[in-house]
mmCIF file of C-alpha atoms in Angstrom:
data_model
loop_
_atom_site.group_PDB
_atom_site.id
_atom_site.type_symbol
_atom_site.label_atom_id
_atom_site.label_comp_id
_atom_site.label_asym_id
_atom_site.label_seq_id
_atom_site.Cartn_x
_atom_site.Cartn_y
_atom_site.Cartn_z
ATOM 1 C CA MET A 1 18.316 0.015 -7.382
ATOM 2 C CA ALA A 2 18.604 -0.832 -3.680
ATOM 3 C CA GLY A 3 19.524 1.477 -0.980
ATOM 4 C CA ARG A 4 18.895 4.681 -3.127
ATOM 5 C CA ILE A 5 17.870 8.117 -1.297
ATOM 6 C CA THR A 6 14.610 9.400 -1.955
ATOM 7 C CA LYS A 7 12.989 12.415 -0.953
ATOM 8 C CA SER A 8 9.758 11.048 0.605
ATOM 9 C CA GLU A 9 10.212 12.469 4.006
ATOM 10 C CA GLN A 10 10.828 16.026 2.699
ATOM 11 C CA GLN A 11 7.579 15.475 0.668
ATOM 12 C CA LEU A 12 5.520 14.312 3.402
ATOM 13 C CA ARG A 13 3.175 17.022 4.543
ATOM 14 C CA PRO A 14 1.916 16.910 8.107
ATOM 15 C CA ASP A 15 -1.615 15.781 8.498
ATOM 16 C CA PRO A 16 -4.497 18.645 8.440
ATOM 17 C CA ARG A 17 -5.968 18.537 11.865
ATOM 18 C CA PHE A 18 -2.982 18.119 14.160
ATOM 19 C CA GLY A 19 0.175 19.068 12.026
ATOM 20 C CA ASP A 20 2.062 15.778 13.039
ATOM 21 C CA LYS A 21 4.235 14.029 10.246
ATOM 22 C CA VAL A 22 4.141 10.775 12.063
ATOM 23 C CA LEU A 23 0.295 10.787 12.021
ATOM 24 C CA ALA A 24 0.485 11.670 8.404
ATOM 25 C CA LYS A 25 2.761 8.796 7.687
ATOM 26 C CA PHE A 26 0.257 6.443 9.556
ATOM 27 C CA ILE A 27 -2.530 7.711 7.559
ATOM 28 C CA ASN A 28 -0.718 7.048 4.272
ATOM 29 C CA CYS A 29 -0.133 3.391 5.657
ATOM 30 C CA VAL A 30 -3.948 2.944 6.578
ATOM 31 C CA MET A 31 -4.829 4.114 3.040
ATOM 32 C CA GLN A 32 -5.933 1.246 0.624
ATOM 33 C CA ASP A 33 -6.342 1.405 -3.125
ATOM 34 C CA GLY A 34 -5.200 5.391 -3.113
ATOM 35 C CA LYS A 35 -8.504 6.290 -1.177
ATOM 36 C CA LYS A 36 -6.694 8.944 1.250
ATOM 37 C CA SER A 37 -10.019 10.861 2.283
ATOM 38 C CA ARG A 38 -11.418 7.259 3.737
ATOM 39 C CA ALA A 39 -8.092 6.848 5.630
ATOM 40 C CA LEU A 40 -8.319 10.065 6.991
ATOM 41 C CA ARG A 41 -11.591 9.615 7.969
ATOM 42 C CA VAL A 42 -11.005 6.220 9.750
ATOM 43 C CA VAL A 43 -7.947 7.636 11.530
ATOM 44 C CA TYR A 44 -9.782 10.808 12.581
ATOM 45 C CA ASP A 45 -12.830 8.771 13.783
ATOM 46 C CA ALA A 46 -10.469 6.522 15.830
ATOM 47 C CA LEU A 47 -8.647 9.622 17.575
ATOM 48 C CA ASP A 48 -12.100 10.944 18.223
ATOM 49 C CA THR A 49 -13.365 7.991 19.884
ATOM 50 C CA ILE A 50 -10.252 7.711 21.730
ATOM 51 C CA GLU A 51 -10.690 11.195 22.978
ATOM 52 C CA THR A 52 -14.269 10.668 24.263
ATOM 53 C CA ARG A 53 -12.910 7.677 26.095
ATOM 54 C CA LEU A 54 -9.934 9.843 27.651
ATOM 55 C CA LYS A 55 -12.428 12.149 28.870
ATOM 56 C CA LYS A 56 -14.258 9.503 30.930
ATOM 57 C CA GLU A 57 -11.173 8.112 32.227
ATOM 58 C CA ASN A 58 -10.113 9.773 35.537
ATOM 59 C CA ASN A 59 -6.786 8.410 35.582
ATOM 60 C CA PRO A 60 -4.450 11.190 36.027
ATOM 61 C CA GLU A 61 -1.292 9.256 34.455
ATOM 62 C CA ALA A 62 -3.769 8.826 31.331
ATOM 63 C CA PRO A 63 -2.664 10.866 28.149
ATOM 64 C CA LYS A 64 -4.433 14.015 27.928
ATOM 65 C CA SER A 65 -5.264 14.026 24.284
ATOM 66 C CA SER A 66 -5.623 11.565 21.378
ATOM 67 C CA ILE A 67 -2.510 12.306 19.681
ATOM 68 C CA GLU A 68 -0.358 11.639 22.846
ATOM 69 C CA LEU A 69 -2.035 8.338 23.198
ATOM 70 C CA PHE A 70 -1.316 7.558 19.469
ATOM 71 C CA ARG A 71 2.225 8.583 20.082
ATOM 72 C CA MET A 72 2.458 6.309 23.285
ATOM 73 C CA ALA A 73 0.782 3.511 21.416
ATOM 74 C CA ILE A 74 3.539 3.827 18.587
ATOM 75 C CA ASP A 75 6.371 4.251 21.276
ATOM 76 C CA ASN A 76 5.257 0.814 22.972
ATOM 77 C CA VAL A 77 4.924 -1.269 19.834
ATOM 78 C CA ARG A 78 8.039 -0.373 18.436
ATOM 79 C CA PRO A 79 10.590 -3.329 18.495
ATOM 80 C CA THR A 80 14.180 -2.806 19.525
ATOM 81 C CA VAL A 81 15.451 -6.047 18.396
ATOM 82 C CA GLU A 82 14.380 -8.603 15.469
ATOM 83 C CA VAL A 83 15.767 -11.940 14.187
ATOM 84 C CA ARG A 84 17.227 -12.016 10.621
ATOM 85 C CA SER A 85 17.763 -15.364 8.666
ATOM 86 C CA LYS A 86 21.715 -15.611 8.051
ATOM 87 C CA ARG A 87 23.037 -18.554 6.043
ATOM 88 C CA VAL A 88 26.401 -19.430 7.641
ATOM 89 C CA GLY A 89 28.090 -22.863 6.408
ATOM 90 C CA GLY A 90 25.137 -24.473 4.804
ATOM 91 C CA ALA A 91 22.780 -23.935 7.677
ATOM 92 C CA ASN A 92 20.217 -20.945 8.170
ATOM 93 C CA TYR A 93 20.437 -19.318 11.662
ATOM 94 C CA GLN A 94 18.040 -16.834 12.984
ATOM 95 C CA VAL A 95 20.237 -14.003 14.029
ATOM 96 C CA PRO A 96 18.971 -11.230 16.462
ATOM 97 C CA MET A 97 19.738 -7.777 15.211
ATOM 98 C CA GLN A 98 19.071 -4.179 16.340
ATOM 99 C CA VAL A 99 16.195 -2.514 14.514
ATOM 100 C CA ASN A 100 16.944 1.113 12.993
ATOM 101 C CA GLN A 101 14.554 3.846 13.717
ATOM 102 C CA ARG A 102 12.847 4.064 10.361
ATOM 103 C CA ARG A 103 12.326 -0.016 10.515
ATOM 104 C CA ARG A 104 11.040 0.391 14.009
ATOM 105 C CA GLN A 105 8.442 3.176 13.111
ATOM 106 C CA SER A 106 7.206 1.020 9.932
ATOM 107 C CA LEU A 107 6.883 -2.358 12.007
ATOM 108 C CA ALA A 108 4.673 -0.558 14.477
ATOM 109 C CA PHE A 109 2.360 0.901 12.104
ATOM 110 C CA ARG A 110 2.203 -2.464 10.321
ATOM 111 C CA TRP A 111 1.569 -4.475 13.344
ATOM 112 C CA ILE A 112 -1.083 -2.035 14.850
ATOM 113 C CA ILE A 113 -2.981 -1.767 11.101
ATOM 114 C CA GLN A 114 -2.697 -5.551 10.782
ATOM 115 C CA ALA A 115 -4.178 -6.371 14.049
ATOM 116 C CA SER A 116 -7.041 -3.751 13.557
ATOM 117 C CA ARG A 117 -7.902 -5.396 10.045
ATOM 118 C CA ALA A 118 -7.566 -8.763 11.454
ATOM 119 C CA GLU A 119 -10.752 -8.277 13.615
ATOM 120 C CA ARG A 120 -13.962 -8.562 12.200
ATOM 121 C CA GLY A 121 -17.661 -7.017 12.785
ATOM 122 C CA LYS A 122 -16.992 -3.451 13.823
ATOM 123 C CA PRO A 123 -16.176 -0.476 11.643
ATOM 124 C CA MET A 124 -12.511 0.105 11.102
ATOM 125 C CA SER A 125 -12.198 3.228 13.076
ATOM 126 C CA GLN A 126 -13.262 1.467 16.208
ATOM 127 C CA ARG A 127 -11.290 -1.495 15.745
ATOM 128 C CA LEU A 128 -8.230 0.958 15.229
ATOM 129 C CA ALA A 129 -9.040 3.075 18.273
ATOM 130 C CA LYS A 130 -9.586 0.043 20.360
ATOM 131 C CA GLU A 131 -6.031 -1.334 18.932
ATOM 132 C CA LEU A 132 -4.352 1.814 19.686
ATOM 133 C CA TYR A 133 -5.707 2.307 22.984
ATOM 134 C CA ASP A 134 -4.760 -1.128 24.141
ATOM 135 C CA ALA A 135 -1.134 -0.529 22.556
ATOM 136 C CA ALA A 136 -0.809 2.704 24.756
ATOM 137 C CA ARG A 137 -1.727 0.481 27.894
ATOM 138 C CA GLY A 138 0.800 -2.412 26.565
ATOM 139 C CA GLU A 139 -1.899 -4.706 25.723
ATOM 140 C CA GLY A 140 -3.332 -5.935 22.518
ATOM 141 C CA LYS A 141 -2.394 -7.941 19.495
ATOM 142 C CA ALA A 142 0.218 -5.616 18.205
ATOM 143 C CA MET A 143 2.045 -5.774 21.492
ATOM 144 C CA GLY A 144 1.716 -9.331 21.334
ATOM 145 C CA THR A 145 3.625 -9.317 18.026
ATOM 146 C CA ARG A 146 6.255 -7.241 19.644
ATOM 147 C CA GLU A 147 6.730 -9.657 22.445
ATOM 148 C CA ASN A 148 7.017 -12.778 20.100
ATOM 149 C CA THR A 149 9.533 -10.705 18.115
ATOM 150 C CA HIS A 150 11.644 -9.860 21.291
ATOM 151 C CA ARG A 151 11.192 -13.541 22.732
ATOM 152 C CA MET A 152 12.500 -14.915 19.546
ATOM 153 C CA ALA A 153 15.505 -12.607 19.591
ATOM 154 C CA GLU A 154 16.076 -13.666 23.174
ATOM 155 C CA ALA A 155 15.815 -17.321 22.295
ATOM 156 C CA ASN A 156 18.300 -17.009 19.322
ATOM 157 C CA LYS A 157 21.044 -14.823 21.355
ATOM 158 C CA ALA A 158 23.393 -17.666 20.908
ATOM 159 C CA PHE A 159 23.738 -16.742 17.251
ATOM 160 C CA ALA A 160 24.315 -12.979 17.882
ATOM 161 C CA HIS A 161 28.067 -13.450 16.964
ATOM 162 C CA PHE A 162 26.919 -14.223 13.235
ATOM 163 C CA ALA A 163 25.763 -10.643 13.116
ATOM 164 C CA TRP A 164 28.212 -8.571 10.873
#
């Protein structure tokens, strides 16, 4: 049944270390095969790596803690528009549309996790820390995916009148 309302948001508990619901949702997205303790360890190790990296950095504009950097990375990767396929008069058009808040967050999570998993050779926590750090600075694969999405929406702006 499409569009039914669930209580998943109310049932989601904040993560144990930072008390942040967005981080708890991210941990659930990192989780594979129901192994939450492994996902917790990966995410917290990544945040600890970021914390040590932030302490070495002497940039005054840099975030003070790893959770701030995590939030900044998610905000940077969130797309504002995406293209959706619409069939009009026997032809398919890529129509640019605004993305709602929940989908923006889930796309940001998905792109960061996919970019981390695509890289090989290092432990997942180090790959995730690197991707989050790069995303907070506006770089990395996840930001590239966002830029490609925005570029496609810009290129197909002529079909925006099909969005209804």
